[in-house]
Amino acid sequence: EDDDALPVADNCALMFLNEGTLLHNLDKRFMKDEIYTYTANILLAINPYHSLDVYTPDLVAAYQGKSLGVMPPHVYAIADKAYRDMRNLGLSQGIVVSGESGAGKTESTKHVLRYLTDSYGGGGA
């Protein structure tokens, strides 16, 4: 990939998709504090090891009911798709959160659960 090329939100948009171009794209996004990147309907997340303002109530509302790819990559988009597919298709859904120690699995899972409870639990929509 051209080193001057802008990073893409979905690795599938890279002209050449291989380990090198994927990692290069992730690095360029990470340097801009864009910690989430899609590869089709898979969300890749990189732990920034510092706080980012990417988990606000306004963002929760912005992702509700949106298809993947309409909004920038985010754990909220994955949570919303799983919930909507469960409701619309009547099929159980699962979200796999994997990674090495310290990668942010627990935090990502907390954000998924908070999104679902704030959006669709109890007093939600």
N, CA and C of each residue as an Amber inpcrd file, in Angstrom:
protein
   375
   0.8330000  -1.1760000   0.0000000   0.0000000   0.0000000   0.0000000
   0.8810000   1.2430000   0.0000000   0.3840000   2.2990000  -0.6020000
   1.0570000   3.5870000  -0.6090000   1.1480000   4.1070000   0.8180000
   2.3560000   4.4450000   1.2620000   2.5500000   4.8970000   2.6330000
   1.8010000   6.1910000   2.9100000   1.5180000   6.9980000   1.8810000
   0.7920000   8.2500000   2.0520000  -0.7210000   8.0580000   1.9940000
  -1.1700000   6.8520000   1.6570000  -2.6100000   6.6020000   1.5480000
  -3.2680000   6.7670000   2.9150000  -4.4820000   7.2670000   2.8920000
  -5.2250000   7.4320000   4.1320000  -5.5910000   6.0650000   4.6900000
  -5.6510000   5.9450000   6.0040000  -6.1030000   4.6770000   6.5690000
  -7.5800000   4.4530000   6.2480000  -7.9770000   3.1990000   6.1450000
  -9.3690000   2.8720000   5.8170000 -10.0440000   2.2360000   7.0260000
 -11.3450000   2.4660000   7.1520000 -12.1100000   1.9530000   8.2810000
 -12.3390000   0.4500000   8.1870000 -12.3140000  -0.0820000   6.9610000
 -12.5100000  -1.5200000   6.7400000 -11.3300000  -2.0350000   5.9320000
 -10.5990000  -2.9740000   6.5000000  -9.4240000  -3.5100000   5.8160000
  -9.7620000  -4.1040000   4.4510000 -11.0040000  -4.4840000   4.2310000
 -11.4030000  -5.0270000   2.9260000 -11.2920000  -3.9810000   1.8200000
 -11.2050000  -2.7060000   2.2050000 -11.0610000  -1.6370000   1.2190000
  -9.6110000  -1.4390000   0.7830000  -8.6820000  -2.1410000   1.4170000
  -7.2850000  -2.0390000   1.0020000  -7.1030000  -2.6590000  -0.3760000
  -6.2610000  -2.0450000  -1.1900000  -6.0320000  -2.5780000  -2.5300000
  -5.4550000  -3.9880000  -2.4530000  -4.5160000  -4.1760000  -1.5450000
  -3.9040000  -5.4840000  -1.3210000  -4.1200000  -5.8420000   0.1410000
  -4.8270000  -6.9280000   0.3920000  -5.1030000  -7.3290000   1.7630000
  -4.1900000  -8.4910000   2.1300000  -3.1920000  -8.1740000   2.9210000
  -2.2780000  -9.1920000   3.4380000  -1.8450000  -8.7340000   4.8240000
  -1.0550000  -9.5500000   5.4950000  -0.6690000  -9.2210000   6.8680000
   0.0090000  -7.8570000   6.9680000   0.9010000  -7.5580000   6.0520000
   1.6330000  -6.2930000   6.0940000   0.7400000  -5.0800000   5.9170000
  -0.1370000  -5.1170000   4.9200000  -1.0000000  -3.9560000   4.6760000
  -2.0320000  -3.8030000   5.7880000  -2.5180000  -4.9310000   6.3050000
  -3.4800000  -4.8700000   7.3990000  -2.8380000  -4.2410000   8.6370000
  -1.6530000  -4.7090000   9.0030000  -0.9740000  -4.1510000  10.1770000
  -0.6100000  -2.6810000   9.9710000  -0.2130000  -2.3320000   8.7680000
   0.1170000  -0.9350000   8.4700000  -1.1240000  -0.0510000   8.6200000
  -2.2530000  -0.5220000   8.1280000  -3.4970000   0.2350000   8.2560000
  -3.8870000   0.3880000   9.7300000  -3.7830000  -0.7070000  10.4910000
  -4.0950000  -0.6300000  11.9220000  -3.1850000   0.3660000  12.6330000
  -1.9140000   0.3520000  12.2920000  -0.9580000   1.2800000  12.9130000
  -1.3220000   2.7290000  12.5930000  -1.6470000   3.0210000  11.3340000
  -2.0000000   4.3970000  10.9600000  -3.2710000   4.8500000  11.6850000
  -4.2440000   3.9520000  11.8130000  -5.4730000   4.3070000  12.5250000
  -5.1910000   4.4980000  14.0190000  -4.3950000   3.6190000  14.5880000
  -4.0550000   3.7050000  16.0100000  -3.3680000   5.0300000  16.3280000
  -2.4840000   5.4740000  15.4480000  -1.7750000   6.7380000  15.6670000
  -2.7300000   7.9330000  15.6550000  -3.9260000   7.7540000  15.0900000
  -4.9490000   8.7990000  15.0860000  -6.0060000   8.5450000  16.1730000
  -5.6990000   7.6450000  17.1170000  -6.6380000   7.2380000  18.1650000
  -7.9120000   6.6270000  17.6020000  -7.8150000   6.0370000  16.4250000
  -8.9200000   5.2690000  15.8470000  -8.6300000   3.8050000  16.1660000
  -9.1390000   3.3660000  17.3180000  -8.7510000   2.0560000  17.8410000
  -9.5700000   0.9070000  17.2640000 -10.6430000   1.2170000  16.5570000
 -11.4950000   0.1770000  15.9760000 -11.3680000   0.1760000  14.4640000
 -11.2620000  -1.0230000  13.8820000 -11.1760000  -1.1960000  12.4370000
 -11.9220000  -2.4670000  12.0740000 -12.6970000  -2.4150000  11.0090000
 -13.3820000  -3.6140000  10.5250000 -12.4940000  -4.3960000   9.5720000
 -12.7300000  -5.6810000   9.5220000 -12.3540000  -6.5350000   8.4030000
 -13.6410000  -7.2740000   8.0840000 -14.3860000  -6.7590000   7.1180000
 -15.7560000  -7.1910000   6.8210000 -16.5960000  -6.9720000   8.0810000
 -17.2120000  -8.0290000   8.6350000 -18.0480000  -7.8400000   9.8230000
 -17.3190000  -8.2220000  11.1110000 -16.0050000  -8.2900000  11.0490000
 -15.1780000  -8.5540000  12.2270000 -14.5850000  -7.2280000  12.6900000
 -14.6900000  -6.9580000  13.9810000 -14.1410000  -5.7240000  14.5370000
 -12.8070000  -6.0200000  15.1980000 -11.7830000  -5.3140000  14.7690000
 -10.4690000  -5.3980000  15.3960000 -10.3190000  -4.1830000  16.2950000
  -9.8910000  -4.4240000  17.5320000  -9.7220000  -3.3400000  18.4970000
  -8.3090000  -3.3890000  19.0480000  -7.7100000  -2.2220000  19.1930000
  -6.3690000  -2.1150000  19.7710000  -6.4800000  -1.2790000  21.0360000
  -5.9910000  -1.8280000  22.1390000  -6.0440000  -1.1390000  23.4250000
  -5.1480000   0.1030000  23.3700000  -5.7260000   1.2970000  23.5610000
  -4.9050000   2.5130000  23.5050000  -4.1100000   2.7590000  24.7890000
  -4.4270000   2.0460000  25.8550000  -3.7690000   2.2140000  27.1540000
  -3.8850000   3.6350000  27.6910000  -4.8860000   4.3650000  27.2360000
  -5.2610000   5.6490000  27.8320000  -6.7300000   5.8880000  27.5120000
  -7.3540000   6.7940000  28.2210000  -8.7800000   7.0440000  28.0460000
  -9.0610000   7.7970000  26.7530000 -10.1070000   7.3680000  26.0840000
 -10.5970000   8.0580000  24.8900000 -12.0680000   8.3730000  25.1070000
 -12.5280000   9.4490000  24.5350000 -13.9230000   9.8630000  24.6770000
 -14.7640000   9.2170000  23.5720000 -14.8030000   7.8820000  23.5740000
 -15.5220000   7.1750000  22.5030000 -16.6510000   6.3010000  23.0430000
 -17.0700000   6.5500000  24.2950000 -18.1260000   5.7440000  24.9040000
 -19.1790000   6.6340000  25.5660000 -19.6160000   7.6480000  24.8570000
 -20.5470000   8.6220000  25.4150000 -22.0040000   8.2210000  25.1480000
 -22.9270000   8.7520000  25.9460000 -24.3490000   8.5030000  25.6760000
 -24.7680000   8.9420000  24.2710000 -24.1710000  10.0050000  23.7530000
 -24.4960000  10.4510000  22.3960000 -24.0940000   9.3990000  21.3640000
 -22.9500000   8.7540000  21.5850000 -22.5210000   7.7000000  20.6610000
 -23.4080000   6.4660000  20.7810000 -23.8400000   6.1460000  21.9820000
 -24.7810000   5.0350000  22.1500000 -25.9930000   5.2850000  21.2690000
 -26.5680000   6.4710000  21.3580000 -27.7530000   6.8140000  20.5630000
 -27.4470000   6.8010000  19.0690000 -26.2660000   7.2610000  18.6890000
 -25.9130000   7.3490000  17.2670000 -25.8150000   5.9790000  16.6010000
 -25.4360000   4.9500000  17.3430000 -25.2500000   3.6210000  16.7600000
 -26.5200000   2.7750000  16.7660000 -27.5330000   3.1990000  17.4900000
 -28.7560000   2.3980000  17.5860000 -29.4440000   2.2650000  16.2320000
 -29.6600000   1.0130000  15.8340000 -30.3950000   0.7270000  14.6030000
 -29.6230000   0.9230000  13.3190000 -28.3360000   1.1960000  13.3980000
 -27.5300000   1.4470000  12.1900000 -26.8730000   0.1580000  11.7040000
 -26.8340000  -0.0160000  10.4020000 -26.1480000  -1.1650000   9.8100000
 -24.6420000  -0.9840000   9.9340000 -23.9250000  -2.1220000   9.9560000
 -22.4640000  -2.0570000   9.9830000 -21.9660000  -1.2710000   8.7780000
 -21.0010000  -0.4150000   9.0110000 -20.4110000   0.3600000   7.9300000
 -21.0220000   1.7290000   7.7340000 -22.1910000   1.9620000   8.2940000
 -22.8270000   3.2790000   8.1720000 -22.1010000   4.2860000   9.0620000
 -21.7490000   3.8350000  10.2550000 -21.0050000   4.6510000  11.2060000
 -19.5700000   4.1250000  11.2580000 -18.6420000   4.9030000  11.8080000
 -17.2700000   4.4020000  11.9440000 -17.2270000   3.1210000  12.7790000
 -16.2130000   2.2960000  12.5890000 -16.1130000   1.0460000  13.3530000
 -16.1480000   1.3200000  14.8590000 -16.9140000   0.4860000  15.5640000
 -17.0430000   0.6730000  17.0080000 -17.6310000  -0.5970000  17.6060000
 -17.3160000  -0.8590000  18.8580000 -17.8790000  -2.0040000  19.5610000
 -19.4030000  -1.8560000  19.6650000 -19.9090000  -0.6370000  19.6980000
 -21.3580000  -0.4210000  19.7440000 -22.0430000  -0.9460000  18.4790000
 -21.3950000  -0.8190000  17.3410000 -21.9790000  -1.3040000  16.0920000
 -22.1290000  -2.8220000  16.1140000 -21.1390000  -3.5190000  16.6620000
 -21.2010000  -4.9710000  16.7530000 -22.3060000  -5.3910000  17.7160000
 -22.3840000  -4.7230000  18.8640000 -23.4260000  -5.0340000  19.8420000
 -24.8130000  -4.8040000  19.2540000 -24.9810000  -3.6970000  18.5460000
 -26.2850000  -3.3870000  17.9740000 -26.6770000  -4.3930000  16.9030000
 -25.7260000  -4.7780000  16.0570000 -26.0320000  -5.7640000  15.0180000
 -26.4440000  -7.0930000  15.6300000 -25.7440000  -7.5350000  16.6600000
 -26.0910000  -8.7970000  17.3040000 -27.5000000  -8.7310000  17.8920000
 -27.8160000  -7.6350000  18.5460000 -29.1430000  -7.4990000  19.1420000
 -30.2280000  -7.4730000  18.0640000 -30.0200000  -6.6650000  17.0300000
 -31.0280000  -6.5540000  15.9760000 -31.2050000  -7.8770000  15.2260000
 -30.1030000  -8.5990000  14.9810000 -30.2140000  -9.9080000  14.3250000
 -30.9740000 -10.8980000  15.2040000 -30.7560000 -10.8380000  16.5000000
 -31.4860000 -11.7080000  17.4170000 -32.9810000 -11.4150000  17.3380000
 -33.3190000 -10.1340000  17.3720000 -34.7320000  -9.7450000  17.3220000
 -35.3610000 -10.0240000  15.9660000 -34.6860000  -9.6270000  14.8820000
 -35.2600000  -9.7300000  13.5400000 -35.2680000 -11.1460000  12.9820000
 -34.2170000 -11.9090000  13.2770000 -34.1080000 -13.2640000  12.7290000
 -34.6010000 -14.3250000  13.7070000 -34.7630000 -13.9330000  14.9580000
 -35.1970000 -14.8870000  15.9650000 -34.1570000 -15.9490000  16.2570000
 -32.9000000 -15.6120000  16.0470000 -31.8070000 -16.5600000  16.2610000
 -30.8710000 -16.0590000  17.3520000 -30.3670000 -16.9870000  18.1490000
 -29.3870000 -16.6240000  19.1600000 -28.1530000 -16.0260000  18.4950000
 -27.5150000 -15.1120000  19.1670000 -26.3200000 -14.4540000  18.6490000
 -25.2040000 -14.5760000  19.6760000 -23.9860000 -14.4920000  19.2100000
 -22.8310000 -14.4980000  20.0970000 -21.8120000 -13.4790000  19.6270000
 -21.0860000 -12.9320000  20.5550000 -20.0010000 -12.0090000  20.2470000
 -18.7430000 -12.6090000  20.8520000 -17.7570000 -12.8880000  20.0280000
 -16.5030000 -13.4620000  20.4920000 -15.5280000 -12.3190000  20.7450000
 -15.0030000 -12.2610000  21.9490000 -14.0130000 -11.2550000  22.3200000
 -12.7510000 -12.0250000  22.6970000 -11.7290000 -11.8840000  21.8830000
 -10.5050000 -12.6410000  22.1560000  -9.2920000 -11.7310000  22.0360000
  -8.2040000 -12.1590000  22.6340000  -6.9760000 -11.3870000  22.5710000
  -6.0320000 -11.8100000  23.6810000  -4.8620000 -11.2480000  23.6410000
  -3.8470000 -11.5650000  24.6380000  -4.1410000 -10.8450000  25.9450000
  -3.4340000 -11.2360000  26.9790000  -3.5660000 -10.5860000  28.2720000
  -3.2740000  -9.0910000  28.1310000  -4.1660000  -8.2740000  28.6780000
  -3.9790000  -6.8270000  28.6010000  -4.4710000  -6.1990000  27.3200000
  -5.0810000  -7.0020000  26.4510000  -5.5320000  -6.4790000  25.1600000
  -6.8050000  -5.6410000  25.2670000  -7.5210000  -5.7570000  26.3840000
  -8.7330000  -4.9670000  26.5580000 -10.0170000  -5.7640000  26.4220000
  -9.9370000  -7.0800000  26.5490000 -11.1210000  -7.9250000  26.3970000
 -12.2030000  -7.5920000  27.4290000 -11.7960000  -7.4370000  28.6760000
 -12.7630000  -7.1450000  29.7330000 -13.4230000  -5.7930000  29.4920000
 -12.6390000  -4.7940000  29.1390000 -13.2090000  -3.4640000  28.8760000
 -14.1470000  -3.4940000  27.6800000 -13.7570000  -4.1900000  26.6230000
 -14.6260000  -4.2830000  25.4460000 -15.9450000  -4.9610000  25.8000000
 -15.8680000  -6.0320000  26.5860000 -17.0820000  -6.7410000  26.9960000
 -17.9690000  -5.8450000  27.8450000 -17.3760000  -5.0600000  28.7320000
 -18.1510000  -4.1120000  29.5470000 -18.8790000  -3.1120000  28.6590000
 -18.2050000  -2.6350000  27.6190000 -18.8360000  -1.6490000  26.7250000
 -19.9670000  -2.2800000  25.9250000 -19.8150000  -3.5340000  25.5160000
 -20.9040000  -4.2420000  24.8240000 -22.1090000  -4.3530000  25.7520000
 -21.8850000  -4.8180000  26.9640000 -22.9860000  -4.9980000  27.9100000
 -23.6320000  -3.6700000  28.2940000 -22.8280000  -2.6420000  28.4910000
 -23.3820000  -1.3220000  28.8200000 -24.2250000  -0.8030000  27.6540000
 -23.7320000  -0.9680000  26.4280000 -24.4920000  -0.5280000  25.2590000
 -25.8480000  -1.2370000  25.2010000 -25.8210000  -2.5490000  25.3480000
 -27.0660000  -3.3220000  25.2560000 -28.0520000  -2.9520000  26.3580000
 -27.5770000  -2.7870000  27.5830000 -28.4800000  -2.4310000  28.6650000
 -28.9880000  -0.9980000  28.5370000 -28.1070000  -0.0810000  28.1350000
 -28.5450000   1.3130000  27.9560000 -29.5050000   1.4450000  26.7820000
 -29.2970000   0.6560000  25.7300000 -30.1100000   0.7940000  24.5230000
 -31.4070000   0.0160000  24.5750000 -31.3590000  -1.1930000  25.0840000
 -32.4940000  -2.0890000  24.9450000 -32.9540000  -2.7380000  26.2450000
 -32.2570000  -2.4750000  27.3360000 -32.6300000  -3.1050000  28.6050000
 -33.6290000  -2.2880000  29.3870000 -34.4120000  -2.9380000  30.1850000
 -35.3320000  -2.3030000  31.1300000 -36.0580000  -1.0940000  30.6020000
 -35.5810000   0.0920000  30.9390000 -36.2460000   1.3300000  30.5740000
 -35.8240000   1.8730000  29.2280000 -35.0240000   1.1150000  28.4650000
 -34.5520000   1.5890000  27.1560000 -35.6200000   1.5060000  26.0930000
 -35.1730000   1.6360000  24.8300000 -36.0840000   1.6780000  23.6740000
 -36.8660000   0.4220000  23.4900000
